[in-house]
Coordinates of C-alpha atoms and ligand atoms in Angstrom, one line a residue:
X1 CA 0.0 0.0 0.0
X2 CA 1.5 3.4 -1.0
X3 CA 1.6 6.3 1.4
X4 CA -0.7 9.2 0.6
X5 CA 1.3 12.1 -1.0
X6 CA 2.5 14.8 1.4
X7 CA 0.8 18.2 1.3
X8 CA 2.3 21.6 2.1
X9 CA 0.9 24.4 4.2
X10 CA 1.5 27.2 6.7
X11 CA 0.5 27.0 10.4
X12 CA -2.0 29.8 11.0
X13 CA -3.1 28.9 14.5
X14 CA -1.7 27.0 17.4
X15 CA -3.8 25.4 20.2
X16 CA -1.6 23.3 22.3
X17 CA -0.3 20.5 20.1
X18 CA -3.1 21.0 17.6
X19 CA -2.5 23.3 14.7
X20 CA -4.7 24.9 12.0
X21 CA -2.8 24.6 8.7
X22 CA -3.6 26.7 5.7
X23 CA -3.0 24.3 2.8
X24 CA -1.3 25.2 -0.5
X25 CA -2.4 26.1 -3.1
X26 CA -6.1 26.5 -2.3
X27 CA -5.9 28.0 1.2
X28 CA -8.3 25.6 2.9
X29 CA -7.8 25.0 6.6
X30 CA -6.9 21.5 7.8
X31 CA -6.6 20.6 11.5
X32 CA -3.3 18.9 12.1
X33 CA -1.4 17.4 14.9
X34 CA 2.1 16.2 15.7
X35 CA 3.1 12.8 16.9
X36 CA 4.3 12.1 20.4
X37 CA 5.7 14.9 22.5
X38 CA 6.8 17.0 19.6
X39 CA 6.0 20.7 20.1
X40 CA 8.4 23.3 18.9
X41 CA 6.2 24.4 16.0
X42 CA 5.1 28.0 15.6
X43 CA 2.5 30.0 13.7
X44 CA 4.1 31.0 10.5
X45 CA 5.9 27.7 10.0
X46 CA 5.8 26.0 6.6
X47 CA 5.1 22.4 7.2
X48 CA 4.6 19.1 5.3
X49 CA 1.5 17.2 6.2
X50 CA 0.4 13.6 5.7
X51 CA -3.4 13.7 5.2
X52 CA -5.3 11.4 7.6
X53 CA -9.0 11.7 6.7
X54 CA -10.1 15.3 7.2
X55 CA -7.1 15.9 9.5
X56 CA -3.4 15.7 9.0
X57 CA -0.1 14.7 10.6
X58 CA 2.7 17.2 10.5
X59 CA 5.7 15.2 9.4
X60 CA 8.2 18.0 8.7
X61 CA 8.9 21.7 9.3
X62 CA 10.6 23.5 6.5
X63 CA 13.7 25.6 7.3
X64 CA 12.8 28.9 9.0
X65 CA 13.9 32.4 8.3
X66 CA 13.6 33.2 12.0
X67 CA 11.9 32.1 15.1
X68 CA 10.8 34.6 17.7
X69 CA 10.3 33.2 21.2
X70 CA 10.8 33.6 24.9
X71 CA 11.9 31.1 27.5
X72 CA 11.2 31.1 31.2
X73 CA 13.0 28.6 33.4
X74 CA 12.4 25.3 31.6
X75 CA 9.6 26.4 29.2
X76 CA 9.8 28.0 25.9
X77 CA 6.9 30.0 24.4
X78 CA 7.2 30.2 20.6
X79 CA 5.4 33.3 19.3
X80 CA 5.9 33.0 15.6
X81 CA 8.3 31.9 12.8
X82 CA 9.2 33.6 9.5
X83 CA 8.2 37.1 10.5
X84 CA 9.4 40.4 8.9
X85 CA 8.9 42.6 11.9
X86 CA 7.7 42.8 15.5
X87 CA 5.1 45.4 16.4
X88 CA 5.4 46.0 20.1
X89 CA 2.3 47.6 21.7
X90 CA 2.7 49.8 24.7
X91 CA 0.4 52.2 26.5
X92 CA 0.5 54.8 29.2
X93 CA -2.3 53.1 31.2
X94 CA -1.8 50.6 32.5
X95 CA 1.7 51.8 32.6
X96 CA 3.9 49.6 30.3
X97 CA 6.9 47.8 31.7
X98 CA 10.2 49.1 30.3
X99 CA 11.9 45.9 31.4
X100 CA 9.5 43.8 29.3
X101 CA 10.0 46.1 26.3
X102 CA 13.7 45.8 26.5
X103 CA 13.5 42.0 26.9
X104 CA 11.4 41.8 23.8
X105 CA 13.9 44.0 22.0
X106 CA 16.8 41.6 23.0
X107 CA 14.8 38.6 21.8
X108 CA 14.1 40.3 18.5
X109 CA 17.7 41.3 18.0
X110 CA 18.9 37.8 18.5
X111 CA 16.3 36.5 16.1
X112 CA 17.3 39.2 13.6
X113 CA 13.8 40.7 13.6
X114 CA 13.3 44.5 13.4
X115 CA 11.0 46.1 16.0
X116 CA 8.5 48.9 15.6
X117 CA 6.9 50.3 18.8
X118 CA 3.3 51.2 18.8
X119 CA 2.5 53.6 21.6
X120 CA -1.3 53.2 21.9
X121 CA -4.0 55.2 23.8
X122 CA -2.8 58.5 22.3
X123 CA -6.1 60.0 23.4
X124 CA -5.0 59.8 27.1
X125 CA -3.3 62.9 28.6
X126 CA -0.6 60.7 30.1
X127 CA 0.7 59.7 26.6
X128 CA 3.3 62.5 26.6
X129 CA 4.9 61.0 29.7
X130 CA 4.9 57.5 28.2
X131 CA 6.5 58.9 25.0
X132 CA 9.2 60.5 27.1
X133 CA 9.9 57.2 28.8
X134 CA 10.5 55.8 25.3
X135 CA 12.9 58.5 24.2
X136 CA 16.0 56.5 25.1
X137 CA 14.9 53.7 22.7
X138 CA 14.0 56.3 20.0
X139 CA 17.6 57.6 20.5
X140 CA 18.8 54.0 19.8
X141 CA 17.0 54.1 16.5
X142 CA 13.8 52.2 17.4
X143 CA 10.9 53.6 15.4
X144 CA 7.8 54.6 17.4
X145 CA 4.3 55.4 16.2
X146 CA 1.9 57.1 18.5
X147 CA -1.8 56.2 17.8
X148 CA -5.1 55.4 19.3
X149 CA -6.9 52.1 18.6
X150 CA -10.2 53.9 19.4
X151 CA -9.7 55.6 16.0
X152 CA -9.7 52.6 13.6
X153 CA -9.5 54.8 10.4
X154 CA -6.4 56.5 11.7
X155 CA -4.9 53.2 12.8
X156 CA -5.3 51.9 9.2
X157 CA -3.9 55.0 7.7
X158 CA -0.8 55.1 9.9
X159 CA -0.1 51.4 9.8
X160 CA -1.0 50.3 6.3
X161 CA 2.3 51.2 4.7
X162 CA 4.1 49.4 7.5
X163 CA 2.1 46.3 7.2
X164 CA 1.6 45.9 3.5
X165 CA 3.0 42.6 2.1
X166 CA 4.9 41.8 5.3
X167 CA 4.4 39.3 8.0
X168 CA 4.1 41.2 11.3
X169 CA 3.8 39.9 14.9
X170 CA 1.7 41.9 17.2
X171 CA 2.9 41.6 20.8
X172 CA 2.2 43.4 24.0
X173 CA 1.5 43.1 27.7
X174 CA -2.1 42.6 28.6
X175 CA -4.2 45.7 28.6
X176 CA -2.1 47.7 26.2
X177 CA -4.9 47.5 23.5
X178 CA -3.6 44.8 21.3
X179 CA -7.0 43.2 20.7
X180 CA -8.6 46.6 19.9
X181 CA -5.8 47.3 17.4
X182 CA -6.2 43.9 15.8
X183 CA -9.9 44.5 15.4
X184 CA -9.2 47.9 13.7
X185 CA -6.8 46.3 11.3
X186 CA -8.6 42.9 10.7
X187 CA -12.3 43.6 11.0
X188 CA -13.1 39.9 10.5
X189 CA -10.8 38.8 13.3
X190 CA -13.6 38.2 15.7
X191 CA -15.7 36.2 13.2
X192 CA -12.7 34.2 12.1
X193 CA -12.0 33.2 15.6
X194 CA -15.4 31.7 15.8
X195 CA -15.2 29.9 12.5
X196 CA -11.9 28.3 13.3
X197 CA -13.1 27.2 16.7
X198 CA -16.1 25.6 15.1
X199 CA -13.8 23.8 12.7
X200 CA -12.1 22.2 15.6
X201 CA -15.2 20.5 16.8
X202 CA -18.3 21.6 18.7
X203 CA -18.4 21.3 22.5
X204 CA -14.7 21.4 22.9
X205 CA -13.5 24.6 24.4
X206 CA -10.4 25.7 22.7
X207 CA -8.2 28.6 23.8
X208 CA -6.2 29.6 20.8
X209 CA -3.0 31.3 21.8
X210 CA -1.6 32.6 18.6
X211 CA -3.3 33.2 15.2
X212 CA -2.2 34.5 11.8
X213 CA -4.6 36.8 10.0
X214 CA -4.4 37.8 6.3
X215 CA -4.5 41.6 5.9
X216 CA -6.7 43.4 3.4
X217 CA -3.7 45.3 2.0
X218 CA -1.7 42.1 1.6
X219 CA 0.6 40.6 4.2
X220 CA -0.3 39.0 7.5
X221 CA -0.7 40.0 11.1
X222 CA 0.0 37.5 13.8
X223 CA -1.8 38.0 17.1
X224 CA -0.3 36.6 20.2
X225 CA -1.5 36.3 23.8
X226 CA -0.6 39.1 26.2
X227 CA 2.4 38.3 28.4
X228 CA 3.6 39.4 31.9
X229 CA 7.0 37.8 31.8
X230 CA 9.7 37.5 29.2
X231 CA 12.5 35.1 30.0
X232 CA 15.5 34.9 27.8
X233 CA 17.0 31.7 29.0
X234 CA 17.7 30.5 25.4
X235 CA 20.2 33.3 24.8
X236 CA 23.9 32.9 25.1
X237 CA 25.9 35.7 26.6
X238 CA 26.9 36.6 23.1
X239 CA 23.2 36.8 22.0
X240 CA 22.3 38.9 25.0
X241 CA 25.1 41.3 24.0
X242 CA 23.7 41.6 20.5
X243 CA 20.5 43.0 22.0
X244 CA 22.5 45.9 23.5
X245 CA 24.4 47.3 20.6
X246 CA 25.3 50.5 22.5
X247 CA 27.0 48.4 25.2
X248 CA 28.8 46.3 22.6
X249 CA 30.1 49.4 20.8
X250 CA 31.4 50.9 24.0
X251 CA 32.9 47.5 25.1
X252 CA 35.4 47.7 22.3
X253 CA 37.2 50.3 24.4
X254 CA 37.2 48.3 27.7
X255 CA 40.7 47.6 29.0
X256 CA 40.0 43.8 29.3
X257 CA 38.7 41.9 26.3
X258 CA 36.6 39.7 28.5
X259 CA 35.3 42.7 30.6
X260 CA 31.8 41.9 32.0
X261 CA 31.2 45.6 32.7
X262 CA 30.6 45.2 36.4
X263 CA 33.5 46.5 38.5
X264 CA 36.5 46.0 36.2
X265 CA 39.0 48.8 36.0
X266 CA 39.1 50.6 32.6
X267 CA 35.5 49.6 31.8
X268 CA 34.3 51.8 28.9
X269 CA 30.7 50.8 29.4
X270 CA 30.6 52.1 33.0
X271 CA 32.4 55.2 31.8
X272 CA 29.7 55.7 29.2
X273 CA 27.0 55.5 31.9
X274 CA 28.8 58.1 33.9
X275 CA 29.0 60.4 30.9
X276 CA 25.2 59.9 30.4
X277 CA 25.8 58.2 27.0
X278 CA 24.6 54.8 28.1
X279 CA 21.3 54.3 29.8
X280 CA 21.8 52.8 33.3
X281 CA 18.6 50.8 33.2
X282 CA 19.7 49.1 30.0
X283 CA 23.0 48.2 31.5
X284 CA 21.3 46.9 34.7
X285 CA 19.0 44.8 32.6
X286 CA 21.9 43.4 30.6
X287 CA 23.6 42.2 33.9
X288 CA 20.3 40.9 35.2
X289 CA 19.6 38.7 32.1
X290 CA 23.1 37.3 32.3
X291 CA 22.6 36.5 36.0
X292 CA 19.3 34.8 35.4
X293 CA 20.7 32.7 32.6
X294 CA 23.7 31.7 34.7
X295 CA 21.3 30.7 37.5
X296 CA 19.2 28.8 35.1
X297 CA 22.1 26.7 33.9
X298 CA 22.7 25.4 37.4
X299 CA 19.6 23.3 37.3
Ligands
GDP301 P1 -5.1 43.8 25.2 O1 -5.2 43.1 26.5 O2 -3.8 44.3 24.9 O3 -5.7 43.0 24.1 O4 -6.0 45.1 25.4 P2 -7.5 45.4 24.9 O5 -7.6 45.6 23.4 O6 -8.5 44.4 25.4 O7 -7.7 46.8 25.6 C1 -7.6 47.0 27.0 C2 -8.4 48.2 27.4 O8 -7.9 49.4 26.8 C3 -9.9 48.1 26.9 O9 -10.7 48.6 27.9 C4 -9.8 49.0 25.6 O10 -11.1 49.6 25.4 C5 -8.9 50.1 26.1 N1 -8.2 50.7 24.9 C6 -7.6 50.1 23.8 N2 -7.1 51.0 23.0 C7 -7.4 52.2 23.5 C8 -7.0 53.6 23.1 O11 -6.4 53.8 22.1 N3 -7.4 54.5 24.0 C9 -8.1 54.3 25.2 N4 -8.4 55.3 26.0 N5 -8.4 53.0 25.6 C10 -8.0 52.0 24.8
ZN302 ZN1 33.6 46.8 30.4

């Protein structure tokens, strides 16, 4: 008996170890699963599927351009694969965490993914203060767009050129307005959610964590669950340093080649902080991530 031919598709939603795969070339959705304990698949992955009735078994993941993820202690959370940019949503209320923003920037740098910050809730008077908090990142070259998700027409006008024909991952802490933004950009997002859940079988409550939406202007927008932590255990010290280019540049002038920029004499990074050229909170986060990762390795 011959094996059925393999099909190819793209993962558009992940629910635990079950995946919705958009099949080439027609774009129909097939519910697929992986065998055994295999997880490690992400929305945006191109996969080969062996059809099994109406469903399918994922037998292979094609090589990725990139994979954006976080890792806390022993667990990795894969956000998306093969993305062109990360759209990081922040807001003045509830006050965004600079620590989480910087961590997402480090993960993006090591995955080779450019970041664009969306400062949402521009209608609130506290937005000016929030914009001020972001100035240090703007100085490092991170683009920032200030907008209000409550004005969907303006959101579309501001973001369409950025989104067109690209695969973008929308990421943010809970409460920043990510869902409201998504609904402004993908009006059918709510309806789609219902349709895909129905395709998974009635009566089963499914929480979908991450989902890829086609955009009217071409391109895709990947929605991910809000997060309150952002571990970077998967990064080597070298990767972490890549996330802090301003420290790496200064470090060229440190007296010792293996300077860790703590208390070493002749440390150009610390000198840069004293001159106000390097932000102390970024330096502190750099040290904290290295410490966390060193502690993680002991287990
Ligand atoms: P999520 O957790 O990031 O998905 O956030 P939501 O989209 O659910 O929004 C959280 C809250 O912020 C809701 O009450 C929204 O109505 C509100 N919100 C979202 N965008 C804006 C905005 O631009 N301005 C204001 N004032 N409130 C907003
Ligand atoms: Zn140093």
